[in-house]
Amino acid sequence: MTGEKTPTPTVIAIDGPAASGKSTAGYMLARELGFLYLDTGSMYRAATLAALRAGIDPGDEAAVSALSRDLELQLKPASGAADGAADGRQYTVLLDGDDVTWELRSPQVDAHVSVVSSYPGVREEMVRRQREIARMGSVVMVGRDIGTVVIPDAPLKLYITASAQVRARRRWLDRKAQGHDADYAEILADINRRDEFDSQRKHSPLRPAEDAVIIDNTDLDPAAVLVEIRALLGAGRSQEIKEV
Ligand code: CDP
C-alpha cells in the first residue's frame, strides 16, 4: 500500500501491554491530528460485559462467540460535557443503547476479558468491525494486534510499553482518581496475569510487529511520548499520514 498514488487508509496502529500508556498517547495523538480514536480494548471489554449481563459463563466459548456477533455496540467520540466528556472519558461506549463506558473498566470485566478475547470467533467479529472503521481512514487504533493482524499495512506502527510496576501504579492512580478503592498489589497481579495470557494465546498474541517502533515510557510522561511520536511523523517515516 505504501507508495501508491491512490488514497492510503491512514491508520496509525498502537499496540502494547496492559496500562502501558498507549491509550493516553493514542488519544492525544488523534486529537492533535484530528483523527478518530478507536480503543479496540473497549470492544473486547463490551463483549465480556454483555456475556456477564446475559448470565453467560465467560468460559463458554460457543455462547460468547455467538453473542459477540449480535453485539449492539456503538463507540462515539466524547465531544462535550453534554455527553459526559466532563467526567474524564475519552469516548462513550453504548451497549444495547446503555452507556457502559465506566463499567467496562470494572475489576469484574478485567477478570474475564482476556479469556473472552482469546476466542477466535470473538476476534473474527471484532476485527471485522475494526477494519470497517479503518477503511474510512484517519484513525488512531489502539490494541494488542493492530499492527500484526488488524491493519498490518498501517504506515506507522508503535508498540508502547513500560515496566509492570509503573503500569500498575498508573492504573492504581486512575482508579483512585475515579473514586474507587484500589489495591496496588491486586492491580499489579491482574496486569501481569493478563499480559501473560495475552502474550501466550494462540490467536493474535500480544507482540510488536516486526516494523513497529518501540517506545518504552517507563521514565517518560505523556507529553514526552508525544514528542517522540511527532518526531517519527516528521522524519518522513509515514509521509502518507501527513498528506491526508
Ligand atoms: O486498558 P488496558 O491496557 O488494561 O486493557 P485494554 O486495552 O482495554 O484491553 C483489555 C483486554 O482486551 C486485553 O487484556 C486483551 O485481552 C484484550 N484485547 C485484545 O485481545 N485485542 C485488542 N486489540 C485489544 C484488547
PDB file of C-alpha atoms and ligand atoms in Angstrom:
ATOM      1  CA  MET A   1       0.000   0.000   0.000  1.00  0.00           C
ATOM      2  CA  THR A   2       2.856   2.378   0.822  1.00  0.00           C
ATOM      3  CA  GLY A   3       3.915   4.436  -2.171  1.00  0.00           C
ATOM      4  CA  GLU A   4       0.655   4.085  -4.113  1.00  0.00           C
ATOM      5  CA  LYS A   5      -0.965   7.182  -5.559  1.00  0.00           C
ATOM      6  CA  THR A   6      -4.473   6.136  -4.581  1.00  0.00           C
ATOM      7  CA  PRO A   7      -5.654   7.429  -1.187  1.00  0.00           C
ATOM      8  CA  THR A   8      -3.969   5.467   1.564  1.00  0.00           C
ATOM      9  CA  PRO A   9      -6.036   4.347   4.517  1.00  0.00           C
ATOM     10  CA  THR A  10      -4.346   6.428   7.134  1.00  0.00           C
ATOM     11  CA  VAL A  11      -4.306   4.318  10.229  1.00  0.00           C
ATOM     12  CA  ILE A  12      -1.785   4.704  12.993  1.00  0.00           C
ATOM     13  CA  ALA A  13      -1.532   1.386  14.833  1.00  0.00           C
ATOM     14  CA  ILE A  14      -0.593   1.410  18.508  1.00  0.00           C
ATOM     15  CA  ASP A  15      -0.168  -1.805  20.476  1.00  0.00           C
ATOM     16  CA  GLY A  16       1.212  -2.657  23.872  1.00  0.00           C
ATOM     17  CA  PRO A  17       0.609  -4.434  27.178  1.00  0.00           C
ATOM     18  CA  ALA A  18      -1.992  -3.503  29.805  1.00  0.00           C
ATOM     19  CA  ALA A  19      -1.980   0.048  31.135  1.00  0.00           C
ATOM     20  CA  SER A  20       1.149   0.919  29.167  1.00  0.00           C
ATOM     21  CA  GLY A  21       0.049   4.455  28.354  1.00  0.00           C
ATOM     22  CA  LYS A  22      -0.928   3.503  24.796  1.00  0.00           C
ATOM     23  CA  SER A  23      -4.468   4.824  25.217  1.00  0.00           C
ATOM     24  CA  THR A  24      -3.289   8.167  26.570  1.00  0.00           C
ATOM     25  CA  ALA A  25      -0.750   8.543  23.763  1.00  0.00           C
ATOM     26  CA  GLY A  26      -3.244   7.387  21.124  1.00  0.00           C
ATOM     27  CA  TYR A  27      -5.942   9.733  22.333  1.00  0.00           C
ATOM     28  CA  MET A  28      -3.638  12.761  22.451  1.00  0.00           C
ATOM     29  CA  LEU A  29      -2.247  11.948  19.021  1.00  0.00           C
ATOM     30  CA  ALA A  30      -5.712  11.522  17.499  1.00  0.00           C
ATOM     31  CA  ARG A  31      -6.803  14.882  18.861  1.00  0.00           C
ATOM     32  CA  GLU A  32      -3.709  16.570  17.550  1.00  0.00           C
ATOM     33  CA  LEU A  33      -4.121  15.104  14.052  1.00  0.00           C
ATOM     34  CA  GLY A  34      -7.905  15.461  14.000  1.00  0.00           C
ATOM     35  CA  PHE A  35      -8.186  11.660  13.604  1.00  0.00           C
ATOM     36  CA  LEU A  36     -10.772   9.321  15.063  1.00  0.00           C
ATOM     37  CA  TYR A  37      -9.554   7.497  18.175  1.00  0.00           C
ATOM     38  CA  LEU A  38     -10.522   3.824  18.461  1.00  0.00           C
ATOM     39  CA  ASP A  39      -9.634   1.880  21.595  1.00  0.00           C
ATOM     40  CA  THR A  40     -10.238  -1.719  20.494  1.00  0.00           C
ATOM     41  CA  GLY A  41      -9.864  -2.976  24.080  1.00  0.00           C
ATOM     42  CA  SER A  42     -13.242  -1.398  24.782  1.00  0.00           C
ATOM     43  CA  MET A  43     -14.830  -3.709  22.187  1.00  0.00           C
ATOM     44  CA  TYR A  44     -13.477  -6.864  23.874  1.00  0.00           C
ATOM     45  CA  ARG A  45     -14.499  -5.399  27.221  1.00  0.00           C
ATOM     46  CA  ALA A  46     -18.024  -4.767  25.877  1.00  0.00           C
ATOM     47  CA  ALA A  47     -18.294  -8.387  24.670  1.00  0.00           C
ATOM     48  CA  THR A  48     -17.217  -9.508  28.147  1.00  0.00           C
ATOM     49  CA  LEU A  49     -19.708  -7.259  29.899  1.00  0.00           C
ATOM     50  CA  ALA A  50     -22.508  -8.371  27.572  1.00  0.00           C
ATOM     51  CA  ALA A  51     -21.801 -12.015  28.475  1.00  0.00           C
ATOM     52  CA  LEU A  52     -21.769 -11.245  32.192  1.00  0.00           C
ATOM     53  CA  ARG A  53     -25.013  -9.284  31.907  1.00  0.00           C
ATOM     54  CA  ALA A  54     -26.682 -12.101  29.982  1.00  0.00           C
ATOM     55  CA  GLY A  55     -25.620 -14.605  32.640  1.00  0.00           C
ATOM     56  CA  ILE A  56     -23.376 -16.431  30.139  1.00  0.00           C
ATOM     57  CA  ASP A  57     -20.334 -18.154  31.599  1.00  0.00           C
ATOM     58  CA  PRO A  58     -17.286 -16.347  30.085  1.00  0.00           C
ATOM     59  CA  GLY A  59     -15.732 -19.823  29.733  1.00  0.00           C
ATOM     60  CA  ASP A  60     -18.495 -20.922  27.331  1.00  0.00           C
ATOM     61  CA  GLU A  61     -16.731 -20.240  24.037  1.00  0.00           C
ATOM     62  CA  ALA A  62     -19.633 -21.099  21.738  1.00  0.00           C
ATOM     63  CA  ALA A  63     -22.146 -18.954  23.618  1.00  0.00           C
ATOM     64  CA  VAL A  64     -19.798 -15.981  23.991  1.00  0.00           C
ATOM     65  CA  SER A  65     -18.805 -16.139  20.304  1.00  0.00           C
ATOM     66  CA  ALA A  66     -22.450 -16.224  19.202  1.00  0.00           C
ATOM     67  CA  LEU A  67     -23.242 -13.304  21.490  1.00  0.00           C
ATOM     68  CA  SER A  68     -20.377 -11.216  20.110  1.00  0.00           C
ATOM     69  CA  ARG A  69     -21.782 -11.496  16.572  1.00  0.00           C
ATOM     70  CA  ASP A  70     -25.057  -9.928  17.705  1.00  0.00           C
ATOM     71  CA  LEU A  71     -23.461  -7.283  19.911  1.00  0.00           C
ATOM     72  CA  GLU A  72     -25.319  -3.980  19.617  1.00  0.00           C
ATOM     73  CA  LEU A  73     -22.284  -1.782  20.143  1.00  0.00           C
ATOM     74  CA  GLN A  74     -21.712   1.907  19.457  1.00  0.00           C
ATOM     75  CA  LEU A  75     -18.456   3.797  20.035  1.00  0.00           C
ATOM     76  CA  LYS A  76     -18.743   7.556  19.928  1.00  0.00           C
ATOM     77  CA  PRO A  77     -16.203  10.339  20.426  1.00  0.00           C
ATOM     78  CA  ALA A  78     -16.907  12.170  23.687  1.00  0.00           C
ATOM     79  CA  SER A  79     -17.141  15.674  22.407  1.00  0.00           C
ATOM     80  CA  GLY A  80     -18.502  17.763  25.240  1.00  0.00           C
ATOM     81  CA  ALA A  81     -19.912  17.980  28.727  1.00  0.00           C
ATOM     82  CA  ALA A  82     -23.376  17.136  27.382  1.00  0.00           C
ATOM     83  CA  ASP A  83     -22.365  13.572  26.576  1.00  0.00           C
ATOM     84  CA  GLY A  84     -20.322  13.074  29.723  1.00  0.00           C
ATOM     85  CA  ALA A  85     -16.899  14.183  28.481  1.00  0.00           C
ATOM     86  CA  ALA A  86     -16.570  16.246  31.640  1.00  0.00           C
ATOM     87  CA  ASP A  87     -16.022  13.048  33.659  1.00  0.00           C
ATOM     88  CA  GLY A  88     -12.658  12.442  32.017  1.00  0.00           C
ATOM     89  CA  ARG A  89     -13.735   9.851  29.456  1.00  0.00           C
ATOM     90  CA  GLN A  90     -12.008   9.625  26.069  1.00  0.00           C
ATOM     91  CA  TYR A  91     -15.079   8.205  24.317  1.00  0.00           C
ATOM     92  CA  THR A  92     -18.534   6.843  25.039  1.00  0.00           C
ATOM     93  CA  VAL A  93     -19.499   3.194  24.615  1.00  0.00           C
ATOM     94  CA  LEU A  94     -23.144   2.220  24.268  1.00  0.00           C
ATOM     95  CA  LEU A  95     -24.120  -1.420  24.706  1.00  0.00           C
ATOM     96  CA  ASP A  96     -27.735  -2.017  23.683  1.00  0.00           C
ATOM     97  CA  GLY A  97     -28.109   1.762  23.927  1.00  0.00           C
ATOM     98  CA  ASP A  98     -26.910   1.784  27.536  1.00  0.00           C
ATOM     99  CA  ASP A  99     -23.863   3.942  28.467  1.00  0.00           C
ATOM    100  CA  VAL A 100     -21.358   1.387  29.827  1.00  0.00           C
ATOM    101  CA  THR A 101     -18.196   3.470  29.386  1.00  0.00           C
ATOM    102  CA  TRP A 102     -17.079   3.220  33.012  1.00  0.00           C
ATOM    103  CA  GLU A 103     -18.500  -0.207  33.727  1.00  0.00           C
ATOM    104  CA  LEU A 104     -16.146  -1.580  31.079  1.00  0.00           C
ATOM    105  CA  ARG A 105     -13.220  -0.763  33.367  1.00  0.00           C
ATOM    106  CA  SER A 106     -14.556  -2.706  36.379  1.00  0.00           C
ATOM    107  CA  PRO A 107     -12.403  -5.397  38.038  1.00  0.00           C
ATOM    108  CA  GLN A 108     -15.074  -7.946  37.067  1.00  0.00           C
ATOM    109  CA  VAL A 109     -14.560  -7.181  33.380  1.00  0.00           C
ATOM    110  CA  ASP A 110     -10.759  -7.118  33.912  1.00  0.00           C
ATOM    111  CA  ALA A 111     -11.013 -10.611  35.372  1.00  0.00           C
ATOM    112  CA  HIS A 112     -12.704 -12.164  32.302  1.00  0.00           C
ATOM    113  CA  VAL A 113     -11.720 -10.050  29.297  1.00  0.00           C
ATOM    114  CA  SER A 114      -8.558 -11.984  28.428  1.00  0.00           C
ATOM    115  CA  VAL A 115     -10.357 -15.305  28.113  1.00  0.00           C
ATOM    116  CA  VAL A 116     -13.188 -13.761  26.082  1.00  0.00           C
ATOM    117  CA  SER A 117     -10.737 -12.072  23.729  1.00  0.00           C
ATOM    118  CA  SER A 118      -8.818 -15.301  23.171  1.00  0.00           C
ATOM    119  CA  TYR A 119     -11.780 -16.875  21.331  1.00  0.00           C
ATOM    120  CA  PRO A 120     -11.249 -16.904  17.531  1.00  0.00           C
ATOM    121  CA  GLY A 121     -14.988 -16.327  16.947  1.00  0.00           C
ATOM    122  CA  VAL A 122     -14.961 -13.182  19.081  1.00  0.00           C
ATOM    123  CA  ARG A 123     -11.753 -11.907  17.480  1.00  0.00           C
ATOM    124  CA  GLU A 124     -13.016 -12.512  13.959  1.00  0.00           C
ATOM    125  CA  GLU A 125     -16.121 -10.426  14.623  1.00  0.00           C
ATOM    126  CA  MET A 126     -14.272  -7.593  16.370  1.00  0.00           C
ATOM    127  CA  VAL A 127     -11.532  -7.454  13.732  1.00  0.00           C
ATOM    128  CA  ARG A 128     -14.191  -7.297  11.013  1.00  0.00           C
ATOM    129  CA  ARG A 129     -15.760  -4.282  12.752  1.00  0.00           C
ATOM    130  CA  GLN A 130     -12.347  -2.665  13.320  1.00  0.00           C
ATOM    131  CA  ARG A 131     -11.356  -2.997   9.649  1.00  0.00           C
ATOM    132  CA  GLU A 132     -14.638  -1.449   8.594  1.00  0.00           C
ATOM    133  CA  ILE A 133     -13.783   1.603  10.695  1.00  0.00           C
ATOM    134  CA  ALA A 134     -10.183   1.637   9.427  1.00  0.00           C
ATOM    135  CA  ARG A 135     -11.432   1.749   5.854  1.00  0.00           C
ATOM    136  CA  MET A 136     -12.744   5.258   6.473  1.00  0.00           C
ATOM    137  CA  GLY A 137      -9.155   6.389   7.181  1.00  0.00           C
ATOM    138  CA  SER A 138      -7.747   8.976   9.572  1.00  0.00           C
ATOM    139  CA  VAL A 139      -7.879   6.687  12.595  1.00  0.00           C
ATOM    140  CA  VAL A 140      -5.555   6.084  15.525  1.00  0.00           C
ATOM    141  CA  MET A 141      -6.307   2.487  16.524  1.00  0.00           C
ATOM    142  CA  VAL A 142      -5.083   1.111  19.840  1.00  0.00           C
ATOM    143  CA  GLY A 143      -4.945  -2.522  20.990  1.00  0.00           C
ATOM    144  CA  ARG A 144      -2.835  -5.686  21.104  1.00  0.00           C
ATOM    145  CA  ASP A 145      -2.839  -6.904  17.487  1.00  0.00           C
ATOM    146  CA  ILE A 146      -3.466  -3.806  15.387  1.00  0.00           C
ATOM    147  CA  GLY A 147      -0.026  -3.718  13.735  1.00  0.00           C
ATOM    148  CA  THR A 148       0.280  -7.515  13.468  1.00  0.00           C
ATOM    149  CA  VAL A 149      -3.221  -8.616  12.408  1.00  0.00           C
ATOM    150  CA  VAL A 150      -5.879  -5.926  12.063  1.00  0.00           C
ATOM    151  CA  ILE A 151      -4.014  -3.394   9.873  1.00  0.00           C
ATOM    152  CA  PRO A 152      -0.626  -4.947   9.068  1.00  0.00           C
ATOM    153  CA  ASP A 153      -0.010  -2.358   6.330  1.00  0.00           C
ATOM    154  CA  ALA A 154      -0.560   0.652   8.599  1.00  0.00           C
ATOM    155  CA  PRO A 155       2.014   3.283   7.626  1.00  0.00           C
ATOM    156  CA  LEU A 156       3.042   3.855  11.231  1.00  0.00           C
ATOM    157  CA  LYS A 157       3.079   1.181  13.937  1.00  0.00           C
ATOM    158  CA  LEU A 158       4.009   1.878  17.519  1.00  0.00           C
ATOM    159  CA  TYR A 159       4.455  -0.516  20.409  1.00  0.00           C
ATOM    160  CA  ILE A 160       4.188   1.351  23.683  1.00  0.00           C
ATOM    161  CA  THR A 161       5.380  -0.327  26.838  1.00  0.00           C
ATOM    162  CA  ALA A 162       6.628   0.394  30.369  1.00  0.00           C
ATOM    163  CA  SER A 163       7.716  -1.622  33.405  1.00  0.00           C
ATOM    164  CA  ALA A 164       4.925  -3.612  35.085  1.00  0.00           C
ATOM    165  CA  GLN A 165       5.386  -1.636  38.317  1.00  0.00           C
ATOM    166  CA  VAL A 166       4.990   1.725  36.622  1.00  0.00           C
ATOM    167  CA  ARG A 167       1.972   0.470  34.674  1.00  0.00           C
ATOM    168  CA  ALA A 168       0.318  -0.824  37.842  1.00  0.00           C
ATOM    169  CA  ARG A 169       0.994   2.442  39.624  1.00  0.00           C
ATOM    170  CA  ARG A 170      -0.602   4.447  36.793  1.00  0.00           C
ATOM    171  CA  ARG A 171      -3.686   2.202  36.777  1.00  0.00           C
ATOM    172  CA  TRP A 172      -3.857   2.486  40.584  1.00  0.00           C
ATOM    173  CA  LEU A 173      -3.804   6.288  40.355  1.00  0.00           C
ATOM    174  CA  ASP A 174      -6.518   6.187  37.625  1.00  0.00           C
ATOM    175  CA  ARG A 175      -8.770   4.027  39.779  1.00  0.00           C
ATOM    176  CA  LYS A 176      -8.319   6.281  42.806  1.00  0.00           C
ATOM    177  CA  ALA A 177      -8.987   9.378  40.705  1.00  0.00           C
ATOM    178  CA  GLN A 178     -12.277   7.756  39.640  1.00  0.00           C
ATOM    179  CA  GLY A 179     -13.176   7.353  43.301  1.00  0.00           C
ATOM    180  CA  HIS A 180     -12.700   3.566  43.560  1.00  0.00           C
ATOM    181  CA  ASP A 181     -10.934   1.597  46.243  1.00  0.00           C
ATOM    182  CA  ALA A 182      -7.806   0.322  44.618  1.00  0.00           C
ATOM    183  CA  ASP A 183      -5.186  -2.109  45.803  1.00  0.00           C
ATOM    184  CA  TYR A 184      -1.799  -1.731  44.116  1.00  0.00           C
ATOM    185  CA  ALA A 185      -0.760  -5.365  44.627  1.00  0.00           C
ATOM    186  CA  GLU A 186      -4.030  -6.649  43.138  1.00  0.00           C
ATOM    187  CA  ILE A 187      -3.734  -4.347  40.135  1.00  0.00           C
ATOM    188  CA  LEU A 188      -0.124  -5.442  39.538  1.00  0.00           C
ATOM    189  CA  ALA A 189      -1.157  -9.096  39.744  1.00  0.00           C
ATOM    190  CA  ASP A 190      -4.033  -8.542  37.286  1.00  0.00           C
ATOM    191  CA  ILE A 191      -1.783  -6.724  34.823  1.00  0.00           C
ATOM    192  CA  ASN A 192       0.833  -9.487  34.958  1.00  0.00           C
ATOM    193  CA  ARG A 193      -1.815 -12.194  34.592  1.00  0.00           C
ATOM    194  CA  ARG A 194      -3.415 -10.517  31.554  1.00  0.00           C
ATOM    195  CA  ASP A 195      -0.078  -9.794  29.857  1.00  0.00           C
ATOM    196  CA  GLU A 196       0.977 -13.407  30.286  1.00  0.00           C
ATOM    197  CA  PHE A 197      -2.348 -14.687  28.938  1.00  0.00           C
ATOM    198  CA  ASP A 198      -2.462 -12.186  26.044  1.00  0.00           C
ATOM    199  CA  SER A 199       1.139 -12.968  25.037  1.00  0.00           C
ATOM    200  CA  GLN A 200       0.749 -16.747  25.205  1.00  0.00           C
ATOM    201  CA  ARG A 201      -2.582 -17.137  23.435  1.00  0.00           C
ATOM    202  CA  LYS A 202      -2.645 -18.943  20.117  1.00  0.00           C
ATOM    203  CA  HIS A 203      -4.627 -16.388  18.120  1.00  0.00           C
ATOM    204  CA  SER A 204      -3.212 -12.899  17.622  1.00  0.00           C
ATOM    205  CA  PRO A 205      -0.915 -12.886  20.647  1.00  0.00           C
ATOM    206  CA  LEU A 206       0.383  -9.629  22.051  1.00  0.00           C
ATOM    207  CA  ARG A 207       3.707  -8.841  20.382  1.00  0.00           C
ATOM    208  CA  PRO A 208       5.260  -5.935  18.492  1.00  0.00           C
ATOM    209  CA  ALA A 209       5.021  -6.057  14.680  1.00  0.00           C
ATOM    210  CA  GLU A 210       8.451  -6.513  13.093  1.00  0.00           C
ATOM    211  CA  ASP A 211       8.394  -2.977  11.764  1.00  0.00           C
ATOM    212  CA  ALA A 212       6.896  -1.362  14.885  1.00  0.00           C
ATOM    213  CA  VAL A 213       8.747   1.437  16.642  1.00  0.00           C
ATOM    214  CA  ILE A 214       9.035   0.508  20.316  1.00  0.00           C
ATOM    215  CA  ILE A 215       8.579   3.302  22.841  1.00  0.00           C
ATOM    216  CA  ASP A 216       9.334   2.445  26.453  1.00  0.00           C
ATOM    217  CA  ASN A 217       7.708   5.176  28.523  1.00  0.00           C
ATOM    218  CA  THR A 218       8.719   3.939  31.974  1.00  0.00           C
ATOM    219  CA  ASP A 219      10.511   7.247  32.504  1.00  0.00           C
ATOM    220  CA  LEU A 220       8.540   9.433  30.105  1.00  0.00           C
ATOM    221  CA  ASP A 221       5.408  11.458  30.743  1.00  0.00           C
ATOM    222  CA  PRO A 222       2.630  11.607  28.104  1.00  0.00           C
ATOM    223  CA  ALA A 223       3.909  14.891  26.665  1.00  0.00           C
ATOM    224  CA  ALA A 224       7.364  13.388  26.128  1.00  0.00           C
ATOM    225  CA  VAL A 225       5.858  10.347  24.387  1.00  0.00           C
ATOM    226  CA  LEU A 226       4.013  12.669  22.064  1.00  0.00           C
ATOM    227  CA  VAL A 227       7.251  14.484  21.258  1.00  0.00           C
ATOM    228  CA  GLU A 228       8.752  11.139  20.189  1.00  0.00           C
ATOM    229  CA  ILE A 229       5.768  10.295  18.023  1.00  0.00           C
ATOM    230  CA  ARG A 230       5.806  13.737  16.416  1.00  0.00           C
ATOM    231  CA  ALA A 231       9.467  13.213  15.588  1.00  0.00           C
ATOM    232  CA  LEU A 232       8.590   9.926  13.868  1.00  0.00           C
ATOM    233  CA  LEU A 233       5.865  11.606  11.844  1.00  0.00           C
ATOM    234  CA  GLY A 234       8.197  14.466  10.974  1.00  0.00           C
ATOM    235  CA  ALA A 235      11.028  12.145   9.991  1.00  0.00           C
ATOM    236  CA  GLY A 236       9.085  11.170   6.891  1.00  0.00           C
ATOM    237  CA  ARG A 237       8.583   7.604   8.074  1.00  0.00           C
ATOM    238  CA  SER A 238       4.907   7.994   7.248  1.00  0.00           C
ATOM    239  CA  GLN A 239       4.531  10.655   4.644  1.00  0.00           C
ATOM    240  CA  GLU A 240       1.124   9.361   3.654  1.00  0.00           C
ATOM    241  CA  ILE A 241      -0.165  10.114   7.145  1.00  0.00           C
ATOM    242  CA  LYS A 242       0.775  13.759   6.847  1.00  0.00           C
ATOM    243  CA  GLU A 243      -0.656  14.047   3.346  1.00  0.00           C
ATOM    244  CA  VAL A 244      -4.225  13.346   4.476  1.00  0.00           C
TER     245      VAL A 244
HETATM  246  O1  CDP B   1      -6.596  -0.697  29.221  1.00  0.00           O
HETATM  247  P1  CDP B   1      -5.849  -1.993  29.327  1.00  0.00           P
HETATM  248  O2  CDP B   1      -4.488  -1.898  28.700  1.00  0.00           O
HETATM  249  O3  CDP B   1      -5.823  -2.554  30.699  1.00  0.00           O
HETATM  250  O4  CDP B   1      -6.660  -3.096  28.519  1.00  0.00           O
HETATM  251  P2  CDP B   1      -7.487  -2.925  27.179  1.00  0.00           P
HETATM  252  O5  CDP B   1      -6.651  -2.305  26.108  1.00  0.00           O
HETATM  253  O6  CDP B   1      -8.812  -2.321  27.475  1.00  0.00           O
HETATM  254  O7  CDP B   1      -7.713  -4.463  26.754  1.00  0.00           O
HETATM  255  C1  CDP B   1      -8.389  -5.358  27.597  1.00  0.00           C
HETATM  256  C2  CDP B   1      -8.118  -6.778  27.105  1.00  0.00           C
HETATM  257  O8  CDP B   1      -8.723  -6.948  25.818  1.00  0.00           O
HETATM  258  C3  CDP B   1      -6.661  -7.164  26.945  1.00  0.00           C
HETATM  259  O9  CDP B   1      -6.087  -7.659  28.134  1.00  0.00           O
HETATM  260  C4  CDP B   1      -6.723  -8.205  25.842  1.00  0.00           C
HETATM  261  O10 CDP B   1      -7.015  -9.480  26.395  1.00  0.00           O
HETATM  262  C5  CDP B   1      -7.925  -7.793  25.009  1.00  0.00           C
HETATM  263  N1  CDP B   1      -7.584  -7.107  23.748  1.00  0.00           N
HETATM  264  C6  CDP B   1      -7.243  -7.881  22.659  1.00  0.00           C
HETATM  265  O11 CDP B   1      -7.161  -9.098  22.762  1.00  0.00           O
HETATM  266  N2  CDP B   1      -7.003  -7.308  21.447  1.00  0.00           N
HETATM  267  C7  CDP B   1      -7.084  -5.974  21.299  1.00  0.00           C
HETATM  268  N3  CDP B   1      -6.867  -5.447  20.095  1.00  0.00           N
HETATM  269  C8  CDP B   1      -7.404  -5.147  22.404  1.00  0.00           C
HETATM  270  C9  CDP B   1      -7.637  -5.741  23.634  1.00  0.00           C
END
